[in-house]
XYZ file of C-alpha atoms in Angstrom:
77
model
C -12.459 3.155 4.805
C -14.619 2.411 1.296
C -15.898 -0.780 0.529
C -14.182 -4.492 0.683
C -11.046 -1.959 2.494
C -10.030 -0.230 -1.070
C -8.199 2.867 -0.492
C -6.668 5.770 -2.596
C -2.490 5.383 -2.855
C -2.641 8.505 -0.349
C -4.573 6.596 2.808
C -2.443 3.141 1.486
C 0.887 4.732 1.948
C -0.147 6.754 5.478
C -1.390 2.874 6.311
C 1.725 1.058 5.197
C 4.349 4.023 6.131
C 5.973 4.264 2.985
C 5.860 6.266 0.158
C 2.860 6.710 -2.639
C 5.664 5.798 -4.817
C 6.668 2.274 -2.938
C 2.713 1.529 -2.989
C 2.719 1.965 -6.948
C 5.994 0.211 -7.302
C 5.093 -3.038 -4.976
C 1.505 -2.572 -7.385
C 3.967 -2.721 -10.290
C 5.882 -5.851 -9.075
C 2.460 -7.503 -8.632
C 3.345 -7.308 -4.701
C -0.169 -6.201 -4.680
C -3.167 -5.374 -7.070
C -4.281 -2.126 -8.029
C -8.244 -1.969 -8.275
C -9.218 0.913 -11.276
C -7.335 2.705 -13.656
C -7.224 6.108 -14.720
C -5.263 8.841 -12.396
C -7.495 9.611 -9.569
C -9.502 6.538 -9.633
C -6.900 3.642 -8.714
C -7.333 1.991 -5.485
C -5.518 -0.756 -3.013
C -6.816 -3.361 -0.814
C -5.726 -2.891 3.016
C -5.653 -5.791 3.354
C -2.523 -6.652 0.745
C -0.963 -4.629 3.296
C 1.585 -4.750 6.242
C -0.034 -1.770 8.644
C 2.833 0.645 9.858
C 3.693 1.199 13.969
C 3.066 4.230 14.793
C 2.791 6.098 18.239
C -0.618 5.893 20.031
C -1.048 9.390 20.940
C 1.010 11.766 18.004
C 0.103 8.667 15.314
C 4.079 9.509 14.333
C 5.763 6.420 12.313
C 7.626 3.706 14.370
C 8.412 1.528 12.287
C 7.032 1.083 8.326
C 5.264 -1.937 7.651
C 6.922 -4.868 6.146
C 7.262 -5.470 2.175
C 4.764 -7.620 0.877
C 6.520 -11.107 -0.783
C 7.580 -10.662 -4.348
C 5.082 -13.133 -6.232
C 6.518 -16.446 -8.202
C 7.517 -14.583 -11.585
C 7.486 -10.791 -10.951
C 7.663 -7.883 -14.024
C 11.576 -6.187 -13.914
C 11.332 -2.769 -11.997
């Protein structure tokens, strides 16, 4: 894991268990903040995140983490 627990959308949506595309969305809806810009160099906080079950020994999804809460005012999807 990099510094202060910043990870690519990739390692953040194996951590969660959703999609890259529900990681950029909840980024989107200010669910959580994206660190960088640029494609390639954008990068989420573990931390912001709900971590995913997932089986001990095949590390197969159980269940996907839970949403993180919708901020006060949030942008329209």
């Amino acid at each position: 894991m990099a510094a202060r627990g910043l990870v690519s959308e990739k390692d953040a949506a194996y951590y969660a268990g959703r999609p890259g595309a529900t990681i950029r969305r909840w980024a989107y809806e200010g669910r959580i903040r994206r660190y960088g810009s640029g494609r390639g160099n954008v990068r989420y906080s573990v931390f912001e995140l709900n971590k995913a079950g997932r089986d001990e020994w095949t590390r197969e999804l159980i269940t996907p983490g839970e949403s993180p809460p919708l901020p006060r005012v949030a942008n329209a999807a």
